[in-house]
Coordinates of C-alpha atoms and ligand atoms in Angstrom, one line a residue:
X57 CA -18.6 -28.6 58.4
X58 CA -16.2 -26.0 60.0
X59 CA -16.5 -22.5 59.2
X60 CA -13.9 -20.9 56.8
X61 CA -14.8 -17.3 56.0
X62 CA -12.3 -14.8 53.9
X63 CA -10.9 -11.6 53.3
X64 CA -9.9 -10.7 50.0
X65 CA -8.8 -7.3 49.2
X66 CA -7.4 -6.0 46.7
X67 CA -3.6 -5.0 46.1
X68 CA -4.3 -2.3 44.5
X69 CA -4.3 0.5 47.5
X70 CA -3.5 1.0 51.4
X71 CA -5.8 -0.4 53.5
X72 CA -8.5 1.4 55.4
X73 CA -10.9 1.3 58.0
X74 CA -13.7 0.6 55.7
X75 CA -12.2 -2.5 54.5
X76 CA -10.3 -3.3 58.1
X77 CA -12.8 -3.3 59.8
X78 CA -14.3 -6.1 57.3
X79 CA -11.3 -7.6 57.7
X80 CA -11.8 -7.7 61.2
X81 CA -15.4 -9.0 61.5
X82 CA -14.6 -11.8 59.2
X83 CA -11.6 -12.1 61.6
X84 CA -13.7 -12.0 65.2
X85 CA -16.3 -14.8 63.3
X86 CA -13.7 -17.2 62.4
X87 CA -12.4 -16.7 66.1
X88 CA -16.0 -16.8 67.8
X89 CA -16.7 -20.3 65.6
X90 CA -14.0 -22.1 66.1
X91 CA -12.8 -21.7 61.8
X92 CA -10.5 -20.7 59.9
X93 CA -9.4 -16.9 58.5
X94 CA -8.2 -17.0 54.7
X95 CA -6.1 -13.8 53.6
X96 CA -7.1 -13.9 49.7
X97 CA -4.9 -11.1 47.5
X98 CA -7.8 -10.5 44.7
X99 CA -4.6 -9.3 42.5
X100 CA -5.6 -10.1 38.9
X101 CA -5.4 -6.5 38.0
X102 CA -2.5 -6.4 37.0
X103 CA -2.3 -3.0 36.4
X104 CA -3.2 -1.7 39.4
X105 CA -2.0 -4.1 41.9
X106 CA 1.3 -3.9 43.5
X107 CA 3.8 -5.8 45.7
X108 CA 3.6 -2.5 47.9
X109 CA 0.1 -2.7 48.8
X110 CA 0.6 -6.1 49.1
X111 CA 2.8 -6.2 52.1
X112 CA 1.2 -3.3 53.3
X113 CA -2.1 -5.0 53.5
X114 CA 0.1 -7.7 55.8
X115 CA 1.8 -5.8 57.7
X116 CA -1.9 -3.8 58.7
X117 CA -3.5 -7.4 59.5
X118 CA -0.5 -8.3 61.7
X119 CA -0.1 -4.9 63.4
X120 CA -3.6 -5.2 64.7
X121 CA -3.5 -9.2 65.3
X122 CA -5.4 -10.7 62.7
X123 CA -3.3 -13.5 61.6
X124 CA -4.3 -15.6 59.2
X125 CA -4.6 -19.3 59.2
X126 CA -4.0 -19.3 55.5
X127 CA -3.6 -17.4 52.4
X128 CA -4.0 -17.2 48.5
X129 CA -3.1 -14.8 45.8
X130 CA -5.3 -15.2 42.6
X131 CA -2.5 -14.5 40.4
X132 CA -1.1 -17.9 41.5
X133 CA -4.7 -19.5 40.6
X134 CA -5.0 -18.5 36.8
X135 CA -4.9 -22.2 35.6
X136 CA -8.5 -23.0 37.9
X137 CA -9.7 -19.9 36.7
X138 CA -9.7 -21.1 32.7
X139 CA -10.5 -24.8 33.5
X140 CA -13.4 -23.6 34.9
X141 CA -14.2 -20.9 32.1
X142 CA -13.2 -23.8 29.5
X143 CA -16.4 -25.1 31.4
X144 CA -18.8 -22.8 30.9
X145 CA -17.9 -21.8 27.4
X146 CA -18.6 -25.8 26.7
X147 CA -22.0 -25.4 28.4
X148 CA -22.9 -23.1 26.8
X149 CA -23.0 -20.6 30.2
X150 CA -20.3 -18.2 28.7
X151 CA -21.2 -16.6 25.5
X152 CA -18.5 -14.6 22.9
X153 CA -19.7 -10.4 23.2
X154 CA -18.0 -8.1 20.5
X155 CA -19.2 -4.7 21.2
X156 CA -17.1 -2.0 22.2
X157 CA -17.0 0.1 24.8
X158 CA -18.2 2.8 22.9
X159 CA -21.2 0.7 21.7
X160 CA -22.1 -0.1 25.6
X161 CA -21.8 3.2 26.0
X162 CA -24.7 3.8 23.6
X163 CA -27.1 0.8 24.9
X164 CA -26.4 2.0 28.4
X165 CA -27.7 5.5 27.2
X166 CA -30.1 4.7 25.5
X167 CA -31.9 2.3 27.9
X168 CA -31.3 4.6 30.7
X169 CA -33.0 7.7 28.5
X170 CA -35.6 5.5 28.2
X171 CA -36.3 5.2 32.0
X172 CA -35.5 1.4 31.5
X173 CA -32.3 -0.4 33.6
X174 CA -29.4 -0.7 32.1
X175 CA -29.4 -4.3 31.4
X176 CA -27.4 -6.1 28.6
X177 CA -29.7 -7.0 25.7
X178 CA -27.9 -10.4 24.6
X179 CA -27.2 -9.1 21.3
X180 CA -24.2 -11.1 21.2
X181 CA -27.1 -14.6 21.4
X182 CA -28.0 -13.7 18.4
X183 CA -25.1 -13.7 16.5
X184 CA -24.8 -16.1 13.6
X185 CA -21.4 -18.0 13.4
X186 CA -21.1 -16.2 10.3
X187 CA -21.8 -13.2 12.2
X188 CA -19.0 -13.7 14.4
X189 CA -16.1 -15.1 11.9
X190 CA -17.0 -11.6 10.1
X191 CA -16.4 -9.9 13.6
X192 CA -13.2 -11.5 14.6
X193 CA -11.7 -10.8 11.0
X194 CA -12.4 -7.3 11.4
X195 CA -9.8 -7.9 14.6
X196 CA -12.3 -7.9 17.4
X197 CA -12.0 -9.9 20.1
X198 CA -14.3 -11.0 22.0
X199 CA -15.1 -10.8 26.1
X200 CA -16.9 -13.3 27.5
X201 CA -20.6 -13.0 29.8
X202 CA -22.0 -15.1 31.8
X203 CA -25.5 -16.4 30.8
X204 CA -28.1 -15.7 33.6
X205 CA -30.9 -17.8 34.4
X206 CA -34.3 -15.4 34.4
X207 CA -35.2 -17.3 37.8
X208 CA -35.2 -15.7 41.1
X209 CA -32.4 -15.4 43.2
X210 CA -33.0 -15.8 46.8
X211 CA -30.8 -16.3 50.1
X212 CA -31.1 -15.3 53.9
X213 CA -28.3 -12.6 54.5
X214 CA -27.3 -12.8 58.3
X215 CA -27.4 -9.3 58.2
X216 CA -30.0 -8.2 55.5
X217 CA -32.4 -11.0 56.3
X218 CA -34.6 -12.5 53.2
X219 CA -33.0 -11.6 50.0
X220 CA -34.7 -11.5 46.9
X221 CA -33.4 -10.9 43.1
X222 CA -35.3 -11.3 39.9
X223 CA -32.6 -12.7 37.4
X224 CA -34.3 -11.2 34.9
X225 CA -33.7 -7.7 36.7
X226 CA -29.9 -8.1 36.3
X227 CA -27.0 -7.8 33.4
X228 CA -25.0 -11.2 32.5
X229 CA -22.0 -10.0 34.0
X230 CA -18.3 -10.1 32.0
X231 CA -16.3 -12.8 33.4
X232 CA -13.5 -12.8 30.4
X233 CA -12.3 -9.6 29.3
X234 CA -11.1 -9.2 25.7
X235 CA -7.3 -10.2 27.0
X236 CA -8.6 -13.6 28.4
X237 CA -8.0 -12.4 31.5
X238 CA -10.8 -13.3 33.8
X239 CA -12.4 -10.9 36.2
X240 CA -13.6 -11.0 39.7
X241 CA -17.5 -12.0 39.8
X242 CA -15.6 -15.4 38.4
X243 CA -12.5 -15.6 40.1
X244 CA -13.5 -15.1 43.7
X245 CA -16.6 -17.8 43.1
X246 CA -14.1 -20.4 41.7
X247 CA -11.9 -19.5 44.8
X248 CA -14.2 -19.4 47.2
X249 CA -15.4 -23.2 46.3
X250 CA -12.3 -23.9 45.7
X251 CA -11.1 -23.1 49.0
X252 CA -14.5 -24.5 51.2
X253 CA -15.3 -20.8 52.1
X254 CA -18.6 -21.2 54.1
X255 CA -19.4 -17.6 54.9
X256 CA -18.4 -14.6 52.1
X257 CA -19.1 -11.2 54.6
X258 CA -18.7 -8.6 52.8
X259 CA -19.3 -4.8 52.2
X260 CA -23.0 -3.9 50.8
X261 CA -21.6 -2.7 48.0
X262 CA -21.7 -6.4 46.6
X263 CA -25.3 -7.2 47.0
X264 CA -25.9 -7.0 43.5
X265 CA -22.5 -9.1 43.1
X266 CA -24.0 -12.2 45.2
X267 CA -26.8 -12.5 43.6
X268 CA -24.8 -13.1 40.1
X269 CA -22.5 -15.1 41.8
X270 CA -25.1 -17.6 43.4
X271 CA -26.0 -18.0 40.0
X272 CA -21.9 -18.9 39.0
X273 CA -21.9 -21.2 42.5
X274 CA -24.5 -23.0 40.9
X275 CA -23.0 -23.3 37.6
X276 CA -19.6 -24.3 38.9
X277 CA -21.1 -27.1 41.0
X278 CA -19.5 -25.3 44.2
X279 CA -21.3 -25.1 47.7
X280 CA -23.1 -21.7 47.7
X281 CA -21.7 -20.1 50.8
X282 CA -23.7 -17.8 53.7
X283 CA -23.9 -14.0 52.8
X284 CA -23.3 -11.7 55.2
X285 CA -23.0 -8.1 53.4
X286 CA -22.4 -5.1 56.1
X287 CA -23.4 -1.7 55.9
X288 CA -20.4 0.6 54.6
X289 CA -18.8 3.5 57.0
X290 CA -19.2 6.8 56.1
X291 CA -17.8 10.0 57.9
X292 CA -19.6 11.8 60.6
X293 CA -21.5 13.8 58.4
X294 CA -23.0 10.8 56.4
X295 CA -20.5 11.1 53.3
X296 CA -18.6 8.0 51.8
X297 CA -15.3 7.6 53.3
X298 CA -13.9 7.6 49.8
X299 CA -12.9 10.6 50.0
X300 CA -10.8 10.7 52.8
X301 CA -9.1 7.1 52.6
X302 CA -5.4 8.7 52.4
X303 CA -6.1 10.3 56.1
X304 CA -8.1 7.1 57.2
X305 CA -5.5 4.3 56.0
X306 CA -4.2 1.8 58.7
X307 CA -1.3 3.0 58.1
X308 CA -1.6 6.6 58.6
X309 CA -4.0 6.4 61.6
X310 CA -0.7 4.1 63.0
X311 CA 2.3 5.8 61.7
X312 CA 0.4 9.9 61.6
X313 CA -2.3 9.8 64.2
X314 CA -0.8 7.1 67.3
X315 CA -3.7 5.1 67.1
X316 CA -3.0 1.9 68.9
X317 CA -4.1 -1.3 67.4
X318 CA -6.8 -1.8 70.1
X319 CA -8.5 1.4 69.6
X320 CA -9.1 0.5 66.2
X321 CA -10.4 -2.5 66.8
X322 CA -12.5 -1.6 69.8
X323 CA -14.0 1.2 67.4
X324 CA -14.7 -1.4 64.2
X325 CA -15.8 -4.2 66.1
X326 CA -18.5 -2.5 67.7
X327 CA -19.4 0.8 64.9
X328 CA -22.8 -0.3 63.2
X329 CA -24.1 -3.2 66.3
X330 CA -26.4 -2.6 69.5
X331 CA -23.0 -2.8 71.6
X332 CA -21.7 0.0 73.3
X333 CA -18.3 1.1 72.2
X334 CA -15.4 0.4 75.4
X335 CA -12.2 0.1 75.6
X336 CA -11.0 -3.5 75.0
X337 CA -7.4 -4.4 75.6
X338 CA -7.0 -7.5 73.5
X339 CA -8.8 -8.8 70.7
X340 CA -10.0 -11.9 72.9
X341 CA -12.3 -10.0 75.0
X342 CA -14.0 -8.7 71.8
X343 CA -14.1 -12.5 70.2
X344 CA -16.0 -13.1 73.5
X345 CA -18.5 -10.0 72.7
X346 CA -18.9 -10.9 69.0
X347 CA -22.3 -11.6 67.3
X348 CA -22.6 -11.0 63.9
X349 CA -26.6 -10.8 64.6
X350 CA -25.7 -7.4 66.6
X351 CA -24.9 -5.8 63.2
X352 CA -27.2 -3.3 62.3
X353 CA -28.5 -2.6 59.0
X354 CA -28.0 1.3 60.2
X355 CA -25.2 3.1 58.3
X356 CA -22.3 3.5 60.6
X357 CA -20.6 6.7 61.1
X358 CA -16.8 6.6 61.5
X359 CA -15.7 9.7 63.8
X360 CA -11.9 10.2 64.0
X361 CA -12.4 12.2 67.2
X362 CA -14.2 8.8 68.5
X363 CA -11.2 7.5 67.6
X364 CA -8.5 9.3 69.1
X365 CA -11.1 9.8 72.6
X366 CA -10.8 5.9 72.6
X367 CA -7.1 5.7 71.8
X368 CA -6.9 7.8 75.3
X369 CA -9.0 5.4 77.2
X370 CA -7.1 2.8 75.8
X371 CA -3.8 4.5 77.2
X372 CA -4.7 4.9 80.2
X373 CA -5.4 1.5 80.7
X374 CA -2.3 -0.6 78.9
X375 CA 0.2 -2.0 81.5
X376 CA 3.6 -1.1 80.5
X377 CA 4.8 -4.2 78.9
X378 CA 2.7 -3.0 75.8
X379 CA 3.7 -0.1 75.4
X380 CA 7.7 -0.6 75.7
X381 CA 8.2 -0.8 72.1
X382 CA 6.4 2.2 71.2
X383 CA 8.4 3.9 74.1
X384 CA 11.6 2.8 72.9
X385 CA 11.0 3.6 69.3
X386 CA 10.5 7.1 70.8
X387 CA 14.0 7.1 71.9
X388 CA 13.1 6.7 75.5
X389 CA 15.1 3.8 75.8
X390 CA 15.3 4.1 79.7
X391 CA 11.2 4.5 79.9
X392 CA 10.0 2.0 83.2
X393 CA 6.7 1.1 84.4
X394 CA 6.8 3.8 87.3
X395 CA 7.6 6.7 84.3
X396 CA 5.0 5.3 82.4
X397 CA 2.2 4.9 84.8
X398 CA 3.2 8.4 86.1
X399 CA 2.0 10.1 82.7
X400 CA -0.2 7.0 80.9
X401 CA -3.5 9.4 82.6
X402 CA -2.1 12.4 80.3
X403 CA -1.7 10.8 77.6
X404 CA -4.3 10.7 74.2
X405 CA -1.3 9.1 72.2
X406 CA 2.2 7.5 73.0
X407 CA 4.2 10.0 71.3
X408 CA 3.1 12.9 74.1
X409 CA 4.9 10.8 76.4
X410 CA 8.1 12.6 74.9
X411 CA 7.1 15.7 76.2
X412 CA 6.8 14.1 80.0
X413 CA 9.9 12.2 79.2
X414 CA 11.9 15.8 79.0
X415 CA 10.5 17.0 82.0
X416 CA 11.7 14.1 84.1
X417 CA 14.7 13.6 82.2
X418 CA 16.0 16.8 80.7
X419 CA 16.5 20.3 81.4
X420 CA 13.5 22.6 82.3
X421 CA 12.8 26.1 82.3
X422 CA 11.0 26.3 85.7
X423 CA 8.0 29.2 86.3
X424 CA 9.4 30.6 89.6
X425 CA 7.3 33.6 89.6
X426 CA 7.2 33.2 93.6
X427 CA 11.1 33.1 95.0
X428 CA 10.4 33.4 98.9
X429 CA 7.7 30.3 98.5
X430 CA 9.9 28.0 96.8
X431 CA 13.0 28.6 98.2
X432 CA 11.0 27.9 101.7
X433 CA 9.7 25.1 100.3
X434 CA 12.8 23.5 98.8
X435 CA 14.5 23.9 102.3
X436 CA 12.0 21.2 103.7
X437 CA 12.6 18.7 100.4
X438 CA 13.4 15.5 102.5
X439 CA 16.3 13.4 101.5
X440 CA 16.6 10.3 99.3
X441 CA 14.8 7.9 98.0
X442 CA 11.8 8.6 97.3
X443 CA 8.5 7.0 96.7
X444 CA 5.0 7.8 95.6
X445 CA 4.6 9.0 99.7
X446 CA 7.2 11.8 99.3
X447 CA 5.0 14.4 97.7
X448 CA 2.5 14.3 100.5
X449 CA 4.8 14.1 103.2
X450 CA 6.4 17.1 101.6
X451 CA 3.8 19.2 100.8
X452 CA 2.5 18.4 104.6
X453 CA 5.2 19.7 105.5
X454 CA 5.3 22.9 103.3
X455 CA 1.3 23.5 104.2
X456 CA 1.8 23.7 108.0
X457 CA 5.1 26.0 107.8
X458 CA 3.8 28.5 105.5
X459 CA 0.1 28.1 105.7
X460 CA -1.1 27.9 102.0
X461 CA -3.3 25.5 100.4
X462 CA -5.2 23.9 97.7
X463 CA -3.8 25.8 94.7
X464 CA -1.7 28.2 96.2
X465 CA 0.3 25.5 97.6
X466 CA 0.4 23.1 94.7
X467 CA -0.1 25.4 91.5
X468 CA 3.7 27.3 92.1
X469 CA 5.0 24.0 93.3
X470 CA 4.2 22.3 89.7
X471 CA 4.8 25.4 87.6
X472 CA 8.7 25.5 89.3
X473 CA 9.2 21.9 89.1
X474 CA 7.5 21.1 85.7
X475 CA 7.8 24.5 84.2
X476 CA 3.8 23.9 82.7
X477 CA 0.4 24.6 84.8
X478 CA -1.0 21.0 84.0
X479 CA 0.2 17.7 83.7
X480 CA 0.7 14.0 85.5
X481 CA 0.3 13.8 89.3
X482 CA 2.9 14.8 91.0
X483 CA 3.0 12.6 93.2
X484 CA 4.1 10.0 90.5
X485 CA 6.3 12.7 88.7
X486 CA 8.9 13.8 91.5
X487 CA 10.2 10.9 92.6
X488 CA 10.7 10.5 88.4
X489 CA 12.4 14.3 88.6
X490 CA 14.2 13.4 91.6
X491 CA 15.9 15.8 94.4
X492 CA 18.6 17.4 92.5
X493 CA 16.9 18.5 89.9
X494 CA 13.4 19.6 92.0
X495 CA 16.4 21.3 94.1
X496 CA 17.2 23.7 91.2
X497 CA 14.0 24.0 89.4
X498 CA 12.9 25.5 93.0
X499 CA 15.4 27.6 93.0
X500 CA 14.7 28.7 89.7
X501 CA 17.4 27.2 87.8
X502 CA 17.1 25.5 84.6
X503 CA 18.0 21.4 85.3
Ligands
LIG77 N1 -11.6 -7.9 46.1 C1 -13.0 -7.6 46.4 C2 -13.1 -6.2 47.1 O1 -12.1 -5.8 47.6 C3 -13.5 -8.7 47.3 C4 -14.9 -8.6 47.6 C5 -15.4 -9.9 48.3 O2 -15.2 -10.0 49.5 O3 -15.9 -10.8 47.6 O4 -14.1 -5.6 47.0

C-alpha cells in the first residue's frame, strides 16, 4: 500500500513555524517514500476560519515548495461526516448529553477538587427516555459523545515508541455539538479513512487525541493509520511559541525578516533530530537526509537568531538565478550575476543588497580624509574595461609608487570609493563602480 500522509491545519490563523515545520516533515516523508502529500483545510469552525488564512496557508506551502499532490476542505465533506454519525448514533456508539456548560463546569470542579481526573461520568447513560423528552421540552438540545470502550489503547508511535492508554483513563469525547455540527476528533478520523491516509504525524499535543480516535477508526471500520506525534518548538528559553506566533508566522519571517524559503526549511527539517543543522539549497537534498527515526523526543528550541545566521549561509551560497526575483522586486531591475556575487558574502538578507546596489549604482559621499594619497592613486587608475584583475594590478601599482600597505593602502582606498570602512571585496565591487565614478569619488567628489 503506498504511503499517503496529511497536513491539516486549520484556517483559522497564519501559519507558523510550529505548524510548518509539521507541514514540512509530513512533506519530506511523503517525498522520501515515494507517497502522496494531502493539504486538508480542517475548516468546520465556521466561526473562526477564513478564506484569508486559507490562501495564506497556500501561498506559505508554495513559497517554500511543498506542493501538494491533493487537497480537501472539510466544509465540502459535511454529508460523510453525518452518514457516518447517523452510524454511530444507530450503534449505539454516540449517545444524546444535555448538560450545560455551566454544569461541566461544576463536574470538572468538583472531580478535580477531589484530586480525581476530569473524566465525564456518563450521566447522560443513564437517562430514561422519559428523562430526555422532559429535557428537550425544556428546549435543550443535545451534543452528542462518543462511547469509549474501557479497553486499552495501544500503538507503536514512530517517534514515542510503545504507546499505551487505559480507556477507562479518558473522557468520551464530543463529536456533535448542540448545532449538529460535528467536531474534529470525528471529522479528521472519517477523513483520514476516507482519504487512505496511512501515516497521521502530528504535533504532541494530540497524544491524547489518537488514542480516542483509534477507538473512532475502529468504530468507523477505517484502517487505523501509523502515529507519528513530534515534540512541539518552543523559544530559546524553553517557553511555548504561542506567544510569539505573530513575529514567527511564515509570512512575517518572509515578508518582515528576509528569510528565504531554504533557511526555513533547513532549520525545521533538522530542529529536534541527531542531524546537524547546514545549509541546504533545495528541498531535495533534505528529502535525501530525511528519517523520521532521527526525531528526537527532546523538545526543540526555535532560535530566530539561528535563523537569520542560516539565512546568511544560505546567501552566500545561492547562484544568482534564485535570487533575481527577489532582486528585482527590490527595484534593482538591472541586478547581474557579477553585482550579485560581488556582495552575496555581505549579505544576512536580500534586502541589504539595496544598500550595495547604491554604492555601485548611485551617488556616494566618499571619506577622502587623505587628498595627496588618492589623488596619487587615481592618477595610476588604468583604463577600461575592467575585470576582477584590475584591483590588484591597480593597487600593485599604487603600493610600489607610494610605498604603503596592508591597511594603509586599502582602508582610504575603500572609504573614498565606497564612502563605508567595510563591505564586499573590492575586487568584485570596482569594476561594478566603474572608472568614472572611482575617478571622482577619489577625488572626493560625490558620484
Ligand atoms: N486541524 C488540526 C490541528 O491543526 C489537525 C491535527 C491533526 O493533524 O490531526 O491541530
Amino acid at each position: 500500500m503506498s504511503v499517503a500522509v496529511r497536513f491539516a491545519p486549520s484556517p483559522t490563523g497564519l501559519l507558523h513555524v510550529g505548524n510548518v515545520r509539521l507541514a514540512l516533515v509530513n512533506w519530506l516523508f511523503a517525498r522520501k517514500t515515494g507517497g502522496t502529500f494531502l493539504l486538508r483545510l480542517d475548516d468546520t469552525d465556521e466561526e473562526r476560519s477564513k478564506p484569508e488564512y486559507a490562501e495564506g496557508i497556500e501561498r506559505d506551502l508554495i513559497w517554500l515548495g511543498l506542493t501538494w499532490d491533493r487537497f480537501a476542505r472539510e466544509s465540502d465533506r459535511y454529508g460523510r461526516y453525518d452518514e457516518e454519525a447517523a452510524a454511530l448514533k444507530a450503534s449505539g456508539r454516540l449517545y444524546p448529553c444535555y448538560e450545560t456548560p455551566e454544569e461541566l463546569n461544576l463536574k470538572r470542579a468538583s472531580l478535580v477538587s477531589q484530586g480525581r481526573p476530569p473524566i465525564y461520568d456518563r450521566a447522560a447513560l443513564r437517562l430514561s427516555d422519559a428523562d430526555r423528552a422532559r429535557l428537550e421540552s425544556e428546549g435543550r438540545k443535545p451534543h452528542w459523545r462518543f462511547k469509549l470502550e474501557h479497553t486499552p489503547v495501544e500503538w507503536t508511535d514512530l517517534v514515542r515508541g510503545p504507546v499505551h492508554f487505559e480507556g477507562s483513563a479518558l473522557s468520551d469525547p464530543v463529536l456533535i455539538r448542540e448545532d449538529g455540527r460535528p467536531l474534529y476528533t470525528l471529522t479528521s478520523v472519517v477523513d483520514d479513512a476516507d482519504l487512505a491516509i496511512t501515516h497521521v504525524i502530528r504535533g504532541e499535543d494530540h497524544v491524547a487525541n489518537t488514542a480516542v480516535q483509534i477507538q473512532i477508526f475502529q468504530a468507523v471500520g477505517g484502517a487505523v493509520p501509523v502515529f507519528a506525534h513530534l515534540p512541539l518548538l518552543t523559544d530559546a528559553t524553553g517557553q511555548g511559541l504561542s506567544k510569539r506566533l505573530g513575529s514567527l508566522s511564515v509570512a512575517s519571517l518572509r515578508e518582515e525578516e528576509g528569510i528565504e524559503p531554504m533557511a526555513l526549511a533547513s532549520l525545521l527539517a533538522k530542529l529536534g533530530t541527531s542531524d546537524a543543522i547546514e545549509p541546504r539549497l533545495t528541498l531535495d537534498e533534505l528529502v535525501a537526509e530525511f528519517d523520521i527515526a532521527k526525531v528526537s523526543r527532546a523538545t526543540p528550541k526555535f532560535d530566530p537568531e539561528e535563523l537569520l545566521r542560516l539565512n546568511a549561509r544560505i546567501l552566500h551560497l545561492l547562484p544568482f538565478e534564485r535570487v533575481a526575483g527577489e532582486l528585482a522586486a527590490l527595484g534593482l531591475d538591472d541586478a547581474d550575476a557579477a553585482f550579485w556575487e560581488a556582495v552575496r558574502p555581505n549579505l544576512s538578507r536580500v534586502a541589504e543588497a539595496r544598500d550595495w546596489w547604491a554604492v555601485t549604482h548611485a551617488p556616494v559621499a566618499p571619506v577622502a580624509d587623505d587628498p595627496a594619497f588618492l589623488a596619487e592613486a587615481a592618477a595610476l587608475l588604468p583604463e577600461e574595461p575592467w575585470d576582477l584583475s584590475t584591483w590588484g594590478t591597480w593597487t600593485g601599482a599604487v603600493k610600489a609608487r607610494t610605498g604603503r600597505k596592508g591597511k594603509d593602502l586599502f582602508l582610504p582606498l575603500r572609504r573614498a570609493l565606497t564612502g563605508r570602512d567595510h563591505g564586499p571585496e573590492l575586487k568584485n565591487l570596482l569594476p561594478l563602480i566603474g572608472r568614472t565614478r572611482a575617478q571622482k569619488r577619489l577625488a572626493g567628489e560625490t558620484a
